[in-house]
Short mmCIF file of C-alpha atoms and ligand atoms in Angstrom, two decimals:
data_model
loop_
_atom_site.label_atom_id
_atom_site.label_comp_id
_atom_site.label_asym_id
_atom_site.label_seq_id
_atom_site.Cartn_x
_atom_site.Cartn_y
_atom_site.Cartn_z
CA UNK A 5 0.00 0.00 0.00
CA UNK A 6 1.38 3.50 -1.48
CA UNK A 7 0.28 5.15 1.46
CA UNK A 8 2.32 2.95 4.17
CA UNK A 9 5.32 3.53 2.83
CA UNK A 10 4.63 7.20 2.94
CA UNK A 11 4.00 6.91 6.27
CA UNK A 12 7.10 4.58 6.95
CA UNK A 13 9.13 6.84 5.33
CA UNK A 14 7.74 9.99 7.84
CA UNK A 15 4.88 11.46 5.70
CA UNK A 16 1.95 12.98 5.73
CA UNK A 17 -1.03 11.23 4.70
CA UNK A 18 -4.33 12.44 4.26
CA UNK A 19 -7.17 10.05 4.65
CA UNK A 20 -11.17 9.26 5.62
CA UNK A 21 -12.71 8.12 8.53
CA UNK A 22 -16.29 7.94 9.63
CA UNK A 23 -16.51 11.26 11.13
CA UNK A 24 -14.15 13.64 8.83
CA UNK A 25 -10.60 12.90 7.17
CA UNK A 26 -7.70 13.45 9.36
CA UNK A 27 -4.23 14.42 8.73
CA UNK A 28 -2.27 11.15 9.51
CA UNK A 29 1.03 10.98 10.26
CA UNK A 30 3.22 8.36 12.95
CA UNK A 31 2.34 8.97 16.12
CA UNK A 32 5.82 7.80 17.72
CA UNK A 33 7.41 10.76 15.66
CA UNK A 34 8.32 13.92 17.19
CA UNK A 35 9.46 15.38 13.66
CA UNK A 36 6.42 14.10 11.68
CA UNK A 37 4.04 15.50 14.36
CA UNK A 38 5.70 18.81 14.41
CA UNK A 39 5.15 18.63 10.52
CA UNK A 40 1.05 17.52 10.85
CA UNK A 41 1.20 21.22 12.80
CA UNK A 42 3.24 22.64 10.32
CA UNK A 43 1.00 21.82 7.26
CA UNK A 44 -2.33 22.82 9.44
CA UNK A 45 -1.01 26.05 10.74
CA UNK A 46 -1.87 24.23 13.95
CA UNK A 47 -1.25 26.58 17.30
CA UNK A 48 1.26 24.23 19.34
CA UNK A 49 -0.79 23.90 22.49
CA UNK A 50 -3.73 21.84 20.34
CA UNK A 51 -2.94 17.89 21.21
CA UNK A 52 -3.73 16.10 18.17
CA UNK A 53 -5.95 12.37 18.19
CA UNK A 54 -3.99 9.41 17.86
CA UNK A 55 -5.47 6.20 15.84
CA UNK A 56 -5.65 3.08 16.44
CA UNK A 57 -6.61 -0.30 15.15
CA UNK A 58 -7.85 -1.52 18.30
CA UNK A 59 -8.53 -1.15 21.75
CA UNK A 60 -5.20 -3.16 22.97
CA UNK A 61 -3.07 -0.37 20.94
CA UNK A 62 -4.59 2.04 22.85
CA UNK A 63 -3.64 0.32 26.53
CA UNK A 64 -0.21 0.21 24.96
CA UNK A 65 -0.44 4.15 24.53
CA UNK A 66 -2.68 4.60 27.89
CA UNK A 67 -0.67 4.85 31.39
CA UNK A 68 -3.46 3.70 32.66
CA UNK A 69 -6.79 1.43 31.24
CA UNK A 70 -9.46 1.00 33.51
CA UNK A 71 -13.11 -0.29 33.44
CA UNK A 72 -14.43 2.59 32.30
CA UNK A 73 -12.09 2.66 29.52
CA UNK A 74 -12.64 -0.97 29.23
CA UNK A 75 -16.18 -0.22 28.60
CA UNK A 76 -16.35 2.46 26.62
CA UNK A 77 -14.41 0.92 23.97
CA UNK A 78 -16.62 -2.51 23.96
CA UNK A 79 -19.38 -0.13 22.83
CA UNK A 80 -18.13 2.37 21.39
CA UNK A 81 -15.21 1.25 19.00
CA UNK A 82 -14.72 1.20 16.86
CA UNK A 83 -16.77 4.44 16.35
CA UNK A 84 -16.57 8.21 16.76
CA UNK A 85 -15.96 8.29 20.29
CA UNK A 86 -12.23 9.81 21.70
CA UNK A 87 -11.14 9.19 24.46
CA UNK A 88 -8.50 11.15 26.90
CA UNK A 89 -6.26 8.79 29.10
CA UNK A 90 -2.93 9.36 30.84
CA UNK A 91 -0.23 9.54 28.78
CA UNK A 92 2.17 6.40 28.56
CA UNK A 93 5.47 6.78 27.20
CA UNK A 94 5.30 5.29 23.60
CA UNK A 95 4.19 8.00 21.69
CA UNK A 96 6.05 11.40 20.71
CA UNK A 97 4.98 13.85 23.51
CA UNK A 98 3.99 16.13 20.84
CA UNK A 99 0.75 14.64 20.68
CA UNK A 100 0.06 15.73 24.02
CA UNK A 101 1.06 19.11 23.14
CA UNK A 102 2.72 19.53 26.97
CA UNK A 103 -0.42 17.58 28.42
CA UNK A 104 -0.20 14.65 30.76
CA UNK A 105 -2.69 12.91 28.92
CA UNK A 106 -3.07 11.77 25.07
CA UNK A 107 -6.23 11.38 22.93
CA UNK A 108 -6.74 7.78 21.17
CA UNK A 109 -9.80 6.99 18.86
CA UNK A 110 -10.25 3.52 17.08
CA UNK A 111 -11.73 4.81 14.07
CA UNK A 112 -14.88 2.65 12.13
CA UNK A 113 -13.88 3.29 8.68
CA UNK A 114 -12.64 0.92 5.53
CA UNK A 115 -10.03 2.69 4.35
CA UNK A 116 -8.84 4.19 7.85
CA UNK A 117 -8.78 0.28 9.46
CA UNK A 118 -6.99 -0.96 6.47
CA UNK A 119 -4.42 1.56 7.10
CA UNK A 120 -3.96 1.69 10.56
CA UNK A 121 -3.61 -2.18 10.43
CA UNK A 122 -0.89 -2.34 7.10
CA UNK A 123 0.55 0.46 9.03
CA UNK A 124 0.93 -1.48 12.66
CA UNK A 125 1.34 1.78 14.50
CA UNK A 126 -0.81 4.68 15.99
CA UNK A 127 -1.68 7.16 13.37
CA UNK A 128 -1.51 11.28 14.92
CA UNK A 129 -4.22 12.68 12.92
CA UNK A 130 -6.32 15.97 13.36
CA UNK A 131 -8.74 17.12 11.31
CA UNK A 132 -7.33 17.29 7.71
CA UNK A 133 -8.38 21.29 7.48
CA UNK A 134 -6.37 24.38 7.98
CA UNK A 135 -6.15 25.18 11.80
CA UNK A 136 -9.77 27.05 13.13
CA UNK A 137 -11.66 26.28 9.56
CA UNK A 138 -14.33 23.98 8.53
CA UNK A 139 -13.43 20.25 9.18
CA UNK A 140 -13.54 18.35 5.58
CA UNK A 141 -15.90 15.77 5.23
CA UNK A 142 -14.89 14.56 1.12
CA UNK A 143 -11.40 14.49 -0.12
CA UNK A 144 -12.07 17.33 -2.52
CA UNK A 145 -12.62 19.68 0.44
CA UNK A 146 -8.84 17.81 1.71
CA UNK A 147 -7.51 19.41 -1.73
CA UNK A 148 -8.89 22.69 -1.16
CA UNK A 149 -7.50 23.29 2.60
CA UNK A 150 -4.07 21.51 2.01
CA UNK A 151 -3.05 21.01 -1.81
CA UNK A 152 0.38 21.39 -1.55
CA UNK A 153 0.94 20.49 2.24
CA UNK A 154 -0.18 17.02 1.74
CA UNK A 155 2.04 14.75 -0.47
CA UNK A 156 -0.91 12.14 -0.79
CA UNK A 157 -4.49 11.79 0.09
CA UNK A 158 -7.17 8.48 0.09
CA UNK A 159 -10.13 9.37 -1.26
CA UNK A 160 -12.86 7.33 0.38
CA UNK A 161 -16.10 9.28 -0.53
CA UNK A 162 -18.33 11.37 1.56
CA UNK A 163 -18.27 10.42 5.23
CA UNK A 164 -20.73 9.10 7.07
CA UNK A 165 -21.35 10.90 10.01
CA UNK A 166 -19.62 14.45 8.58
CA UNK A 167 -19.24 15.68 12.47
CA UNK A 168 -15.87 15.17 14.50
CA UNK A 169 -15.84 12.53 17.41
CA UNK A 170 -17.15 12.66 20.90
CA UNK A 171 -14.14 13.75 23.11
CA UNK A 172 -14.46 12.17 26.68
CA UNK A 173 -11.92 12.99 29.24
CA UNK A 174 -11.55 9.59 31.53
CA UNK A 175 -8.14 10.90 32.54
CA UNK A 176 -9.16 11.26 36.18
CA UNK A 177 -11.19 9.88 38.63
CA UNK A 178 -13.71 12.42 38.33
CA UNK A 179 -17.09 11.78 36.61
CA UNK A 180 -16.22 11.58 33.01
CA UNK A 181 -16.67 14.67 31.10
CA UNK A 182 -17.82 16.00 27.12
CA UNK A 183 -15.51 17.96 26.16
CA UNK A 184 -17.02 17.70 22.39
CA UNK A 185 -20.20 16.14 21.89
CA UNK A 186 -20.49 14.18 18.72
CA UNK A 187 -22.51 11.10 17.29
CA UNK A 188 -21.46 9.44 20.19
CA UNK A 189 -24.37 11.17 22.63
CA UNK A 190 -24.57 11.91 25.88
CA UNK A 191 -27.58 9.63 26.06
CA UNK A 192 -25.58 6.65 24.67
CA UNK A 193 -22.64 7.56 26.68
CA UNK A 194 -24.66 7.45 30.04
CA UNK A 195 -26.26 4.62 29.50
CA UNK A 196 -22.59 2.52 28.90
CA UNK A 197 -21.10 4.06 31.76
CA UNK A 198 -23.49 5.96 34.28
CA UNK A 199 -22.94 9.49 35.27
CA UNK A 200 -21.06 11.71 32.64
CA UNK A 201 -21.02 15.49 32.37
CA UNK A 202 -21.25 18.01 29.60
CA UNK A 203 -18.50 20.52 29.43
CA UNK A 204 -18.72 22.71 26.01
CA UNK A 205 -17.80 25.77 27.99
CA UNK A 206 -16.54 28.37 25.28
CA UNK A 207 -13.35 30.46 25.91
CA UNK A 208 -11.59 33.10 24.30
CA UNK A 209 -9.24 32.07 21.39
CA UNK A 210 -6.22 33.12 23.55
CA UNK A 211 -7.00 31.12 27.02
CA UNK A 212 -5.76 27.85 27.73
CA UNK A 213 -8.66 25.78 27.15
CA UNK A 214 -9.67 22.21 28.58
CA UNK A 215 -9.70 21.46 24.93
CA UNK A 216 -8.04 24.02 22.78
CA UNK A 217 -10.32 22.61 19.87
CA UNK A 218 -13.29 24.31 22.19
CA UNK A 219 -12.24 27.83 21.16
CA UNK A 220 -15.10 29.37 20.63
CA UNK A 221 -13.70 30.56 16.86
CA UNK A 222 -13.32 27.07 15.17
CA UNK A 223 -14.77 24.61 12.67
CA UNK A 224 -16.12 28.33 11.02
CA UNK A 225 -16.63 29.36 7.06
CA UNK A 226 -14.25 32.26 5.60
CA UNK A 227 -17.53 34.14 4.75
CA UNK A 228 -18.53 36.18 7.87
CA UNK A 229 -21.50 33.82 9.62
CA UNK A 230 -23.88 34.88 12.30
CA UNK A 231 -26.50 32.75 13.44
CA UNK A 232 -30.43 33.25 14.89
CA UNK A 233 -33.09 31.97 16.08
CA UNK A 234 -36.52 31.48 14.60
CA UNK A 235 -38.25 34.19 16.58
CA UNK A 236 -35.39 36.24 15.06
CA UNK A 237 -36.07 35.84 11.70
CA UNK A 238 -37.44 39.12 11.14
CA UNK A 239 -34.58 40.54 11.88
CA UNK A 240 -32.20 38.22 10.02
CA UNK A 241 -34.30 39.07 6.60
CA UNK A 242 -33.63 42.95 7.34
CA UNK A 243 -29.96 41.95 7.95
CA UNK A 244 -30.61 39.81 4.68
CA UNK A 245 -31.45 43.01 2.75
CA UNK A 246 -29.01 45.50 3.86
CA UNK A 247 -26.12 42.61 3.61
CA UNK A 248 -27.50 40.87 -0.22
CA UNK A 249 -26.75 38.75 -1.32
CA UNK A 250 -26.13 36.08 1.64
CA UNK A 251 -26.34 32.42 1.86
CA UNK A 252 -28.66 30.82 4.25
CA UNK A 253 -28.75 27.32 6.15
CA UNK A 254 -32.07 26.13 7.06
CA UNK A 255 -34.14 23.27 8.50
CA UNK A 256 -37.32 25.02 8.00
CA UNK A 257 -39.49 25.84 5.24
CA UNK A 258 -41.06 28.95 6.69
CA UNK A 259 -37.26 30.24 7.08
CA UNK A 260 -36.52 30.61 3.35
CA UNK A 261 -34.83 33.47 0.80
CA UNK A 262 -35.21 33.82 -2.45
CA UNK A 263 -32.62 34.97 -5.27
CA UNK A 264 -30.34 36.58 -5.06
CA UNK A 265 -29.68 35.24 -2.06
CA UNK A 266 -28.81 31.40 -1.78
CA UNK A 267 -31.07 29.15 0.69
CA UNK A 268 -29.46 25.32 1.45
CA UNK A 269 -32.78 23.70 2.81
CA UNK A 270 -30.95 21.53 5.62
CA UNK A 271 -32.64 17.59 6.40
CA UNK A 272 -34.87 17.36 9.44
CA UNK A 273 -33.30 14.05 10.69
CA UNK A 274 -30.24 14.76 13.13
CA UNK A 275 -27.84 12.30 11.53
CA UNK A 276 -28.31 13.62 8.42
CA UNK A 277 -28.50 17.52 9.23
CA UNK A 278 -24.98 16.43 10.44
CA UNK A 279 -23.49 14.86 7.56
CA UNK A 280 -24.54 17.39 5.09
CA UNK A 281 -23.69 20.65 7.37
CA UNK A 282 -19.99 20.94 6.78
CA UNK A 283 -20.56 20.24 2.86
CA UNK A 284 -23.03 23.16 3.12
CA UNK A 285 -21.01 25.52 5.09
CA UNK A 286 -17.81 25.33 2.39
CA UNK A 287 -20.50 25.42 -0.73
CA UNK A 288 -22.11 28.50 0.53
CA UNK A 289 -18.03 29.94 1.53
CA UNK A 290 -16.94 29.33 -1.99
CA UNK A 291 -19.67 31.62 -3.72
CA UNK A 292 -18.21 35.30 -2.56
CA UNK A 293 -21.37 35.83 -0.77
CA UNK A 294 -21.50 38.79 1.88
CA UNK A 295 -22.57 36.81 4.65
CA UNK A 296 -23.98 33.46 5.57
CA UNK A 297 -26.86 33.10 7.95
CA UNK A 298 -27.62 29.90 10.01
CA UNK A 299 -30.42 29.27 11.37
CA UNK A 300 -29.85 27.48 14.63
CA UNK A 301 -31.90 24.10 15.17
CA UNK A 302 -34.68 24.00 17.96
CA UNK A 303 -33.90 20.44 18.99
CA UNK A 304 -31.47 20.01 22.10
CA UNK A 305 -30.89 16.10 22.57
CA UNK A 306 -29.09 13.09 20.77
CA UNK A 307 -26.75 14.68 17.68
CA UNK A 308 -28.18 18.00 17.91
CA UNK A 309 -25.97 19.12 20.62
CA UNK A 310 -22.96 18.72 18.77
CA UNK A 311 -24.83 20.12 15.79
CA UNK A 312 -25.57 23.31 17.87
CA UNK A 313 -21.99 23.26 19.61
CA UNK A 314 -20.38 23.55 16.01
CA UNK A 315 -22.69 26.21 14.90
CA UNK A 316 -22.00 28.33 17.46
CA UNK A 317 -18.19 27.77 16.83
CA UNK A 318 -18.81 28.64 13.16
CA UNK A 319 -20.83 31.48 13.60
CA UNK A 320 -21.25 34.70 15.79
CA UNK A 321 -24.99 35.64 17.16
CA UNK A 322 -26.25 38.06 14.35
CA UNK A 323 -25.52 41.94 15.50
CA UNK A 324 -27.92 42.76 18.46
CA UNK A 325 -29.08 46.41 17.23
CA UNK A 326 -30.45 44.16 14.12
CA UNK A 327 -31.60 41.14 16.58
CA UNK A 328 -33.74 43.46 18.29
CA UNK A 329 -35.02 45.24 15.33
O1 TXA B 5 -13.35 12.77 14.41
C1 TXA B 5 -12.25 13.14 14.80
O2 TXA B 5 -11.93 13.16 15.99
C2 TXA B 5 -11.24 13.58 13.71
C3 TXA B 5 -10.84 12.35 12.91
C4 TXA B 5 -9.74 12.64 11.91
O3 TXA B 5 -10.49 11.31 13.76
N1 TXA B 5 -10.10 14.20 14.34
C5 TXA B 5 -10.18 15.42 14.92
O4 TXA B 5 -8.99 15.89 15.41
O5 TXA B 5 -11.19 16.06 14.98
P1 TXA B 5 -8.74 17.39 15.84
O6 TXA B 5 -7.28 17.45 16.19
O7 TXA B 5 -9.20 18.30 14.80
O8 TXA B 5 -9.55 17.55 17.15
C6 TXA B 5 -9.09 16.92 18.33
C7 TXA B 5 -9.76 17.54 19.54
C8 TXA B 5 -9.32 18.96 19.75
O9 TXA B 5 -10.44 19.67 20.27
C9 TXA B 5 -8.22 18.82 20.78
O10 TXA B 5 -8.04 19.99 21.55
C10 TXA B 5 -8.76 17.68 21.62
O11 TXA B 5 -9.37 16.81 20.70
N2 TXA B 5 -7.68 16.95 22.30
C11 TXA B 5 -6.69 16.22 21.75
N3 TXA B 5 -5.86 15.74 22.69
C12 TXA B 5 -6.34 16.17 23.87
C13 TXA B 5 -5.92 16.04 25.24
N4 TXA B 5 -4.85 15.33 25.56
N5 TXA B 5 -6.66 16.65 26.18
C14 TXA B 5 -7.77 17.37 25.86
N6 TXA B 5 -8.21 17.54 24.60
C15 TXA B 5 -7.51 16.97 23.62
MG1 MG B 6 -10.01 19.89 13.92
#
C-alpha cells in the first residue's frame, strides 16, 4: 500500500474516517508531528488524536486502562468516540502538546482500518483542514485546505457521520466529562457508563482551554457567519437586505430566501442535518457571498448538541441592534 510507505518513510497522509478525514502521520514521531502542525497552521498547544486499530493499541499508549475505559471501547469502537487517558510513554509527547494525557480513537472506517492495520502503529491525525476552519468531510474539500501540504491523500467518498468525534476525558477519577459532543451522545454515553457530564464551555481564542479545539472561533466558514433563532427571523431578513446577497442554512421551510440570495434547505433528521452541514457551510463559503446566515436548530438532545456546539463555533450571534429590530 502507497500510502504505508509514505507513512514509513515519515509522511503525511491524508485520509477518511467515519466522522471527517484526518491528517495522519506516525504517532511515535516527534518530527512528523511537528510537521502535521506545520501543514495545518496548527497553534502548538492543540494535542492532536492518535489512531488506532484496536482497543489493545490504545492500553499500549494509555498509562493507565481501567473499566471505564474498558467499557467504553466494547461499545463504542470502533466508532466516533475519543477518548482522553494518561499519557504512557510510547508515543512522541507532541501529541500531548505539553499535556499529561493523550487522545486515542479507534476509528470505524474501511479505508482508515486498512491503514492503521498495514501500518501497525498509531496514526496522529487531526482534522485534515487548515487550523480554526471547517473540518472536511470529502477528499475534494482535503484538496482545497491543504493542496500542496499534503504529499498524498485516500479518497474514500463522503463520510458518514460528517461531524468530528465525541471527546471524553476519563483521565481522572472524576465523573467523566464532554468535552465535544459528537454522534457518540450523551444519552448513549450514560447509559454505557453511568454518570457523565457536559462541558462545552466556550473560551476566548487566547485562554488555555480544557480542549483548545473548544475555542469558541473554530470549525467556522471564511464568509462572515452569524446565526439566529426562529423568533429572530425578522430581523435576520432585514440583515438579509441590507447585507445581499447572503447564503442561508435552514431546516425550516417557513425560514426561506429567495434569489439573489442562496437558501441550502438543511434535512430534518439529526444524523443527516450532520453529515450534510460541513458540505453546506464550504459550498455557501466558496460563492463570494457577503454573509452566511444559520439558522440554529430548535432540537437540544441526541446529535443535535454537537450540531448546535459547532454552529455556534462557526458562527457569531447576528448583530444585536439588528436582533432586536
Ligand atoms: O473525528 C475526529 O476526531 C477527527 C478524525 C480525523 O479522527 N479528528 C479530529 O482531530 O477532529 P482534531 O485534532 O481536529 O480535534 C481533536 C480535539 C481537539 O479539540 C483537541 O483539543 C482535543 O481533541 N484533544 C486532543 N488531545 C487532547 C488532550 N490530551 N486533552 C484534551 N483535549 C484533547
Ligand atoms: Mg479539527
Amino acid at each position: 500500500m502507497l500510502a504505508v510507505e509514505y507513512l514509513r518513510a515519515g509522511e503525511l497522509v491524508a485520509f477518511p474516517t467515519e466522522t471527517v478525514y484526518g491528517l495522519g502521520g506516525d504517532a511515535r514521531r516527534d518530527d512528523v508531528v511537528r510537521k502535521i502542525y506545520a501543514a495545518k497552521g496548527r497553534p502548538g498547544n492543540n494535542p492532536v488524536i492518535v489512531h488506532v486499530a484496536e482497543a489493545d493499541d490504545a492500553k499500549e499508549y494509555a498509562e493507565h486502562w481501567n473499566g471505564v475505559a474498558e467499557r467504553l471501547a466494547k461499545h463504542f469502537w470502533p466508532g466516533p468516540l475519543t477518548m482522553i487517558l494518561p499519557r504512557g510513554q510510547k508515543l512522541s509527547a507532541a501529541v500531548s502538546a505539553g499535556r499529561h494525557t493523550v487522545a486515542v480513537r479507534c476509528p470505524k472506517h474501511p479505508v482508515a482500518e486498512a491503514l492503521l492495520r498495514a501500518f501497525g502503529g498509531p496514526i496522529a491525525a487531526p482534522s485534515a483542514n487548515r487550523s480554526g476552519f471547517t473540518s472536511p468531510t470529502a477528499a475534494s474539500h482535503v484538496m482545497a485546505e491543504l493542496a500542496g501540504r499534503v504529499p498524498l491523500i485516500l479518497d474514500g467518498g463522503p463520510c458518514r457521520i460528517g461531524l468530528e468525534s465525541t471527546v471524553i476525558d476519563i483521565s481522572s477519577g472524576d465523573v467523566p466529562t464532554v468535552l465535544r459532543p459528537g454522534a457518540v451522545t450523551l444519552e448513549m454515553l450514560r447509559e454505557a457508563i453511568g454518570d457523565v457530564q457536559l462541558s462545552i464551555r466556550t473560551v476566548d481564542n487566547n485562554e488555555a482551554a480544557a480542549s483548545p479545539g473548544m475555542q469558541d472561533r473554530h470549525y467556522a466558514p471564511r464568509t462572515p457567519a452569524c446565526r439566529f433563532n426562529k423568533s429572530q427571523w425578522p430581523a435576520a431578513l432585514a440583515w438579509a437586505q441590507q447585507h445581499q446577497p447572503v447564503g442561508l442554512i435552514s431546516c425550516d421551510d417557513a425560514v426561506l430566501l429567495a434569489a439573489p440570495h442562496e437558501t441550502v434547505r438543511m434535512p430534518e433528521d439529526e444524523f443527516e442535518y450532520a453529515r450534510a452541514l460541513y458540505g453546506a457551510l464550504r459550498e455557501l463559503d466558496e460563492k463570494g457571498l457577503k454573509a452566511i446566515l444559520v439558522l440554529m436548530p430548535e432540537k437540544n438532545e441526541g446529535v443535535w448538541v454537537a450540531v448546535a456546539d459547532r454552529l455556534r463555533r462557526a458562527t457569531v450571534e447576528l448583530p444585536a441592534a439588528e436582533a432586536r429590530r
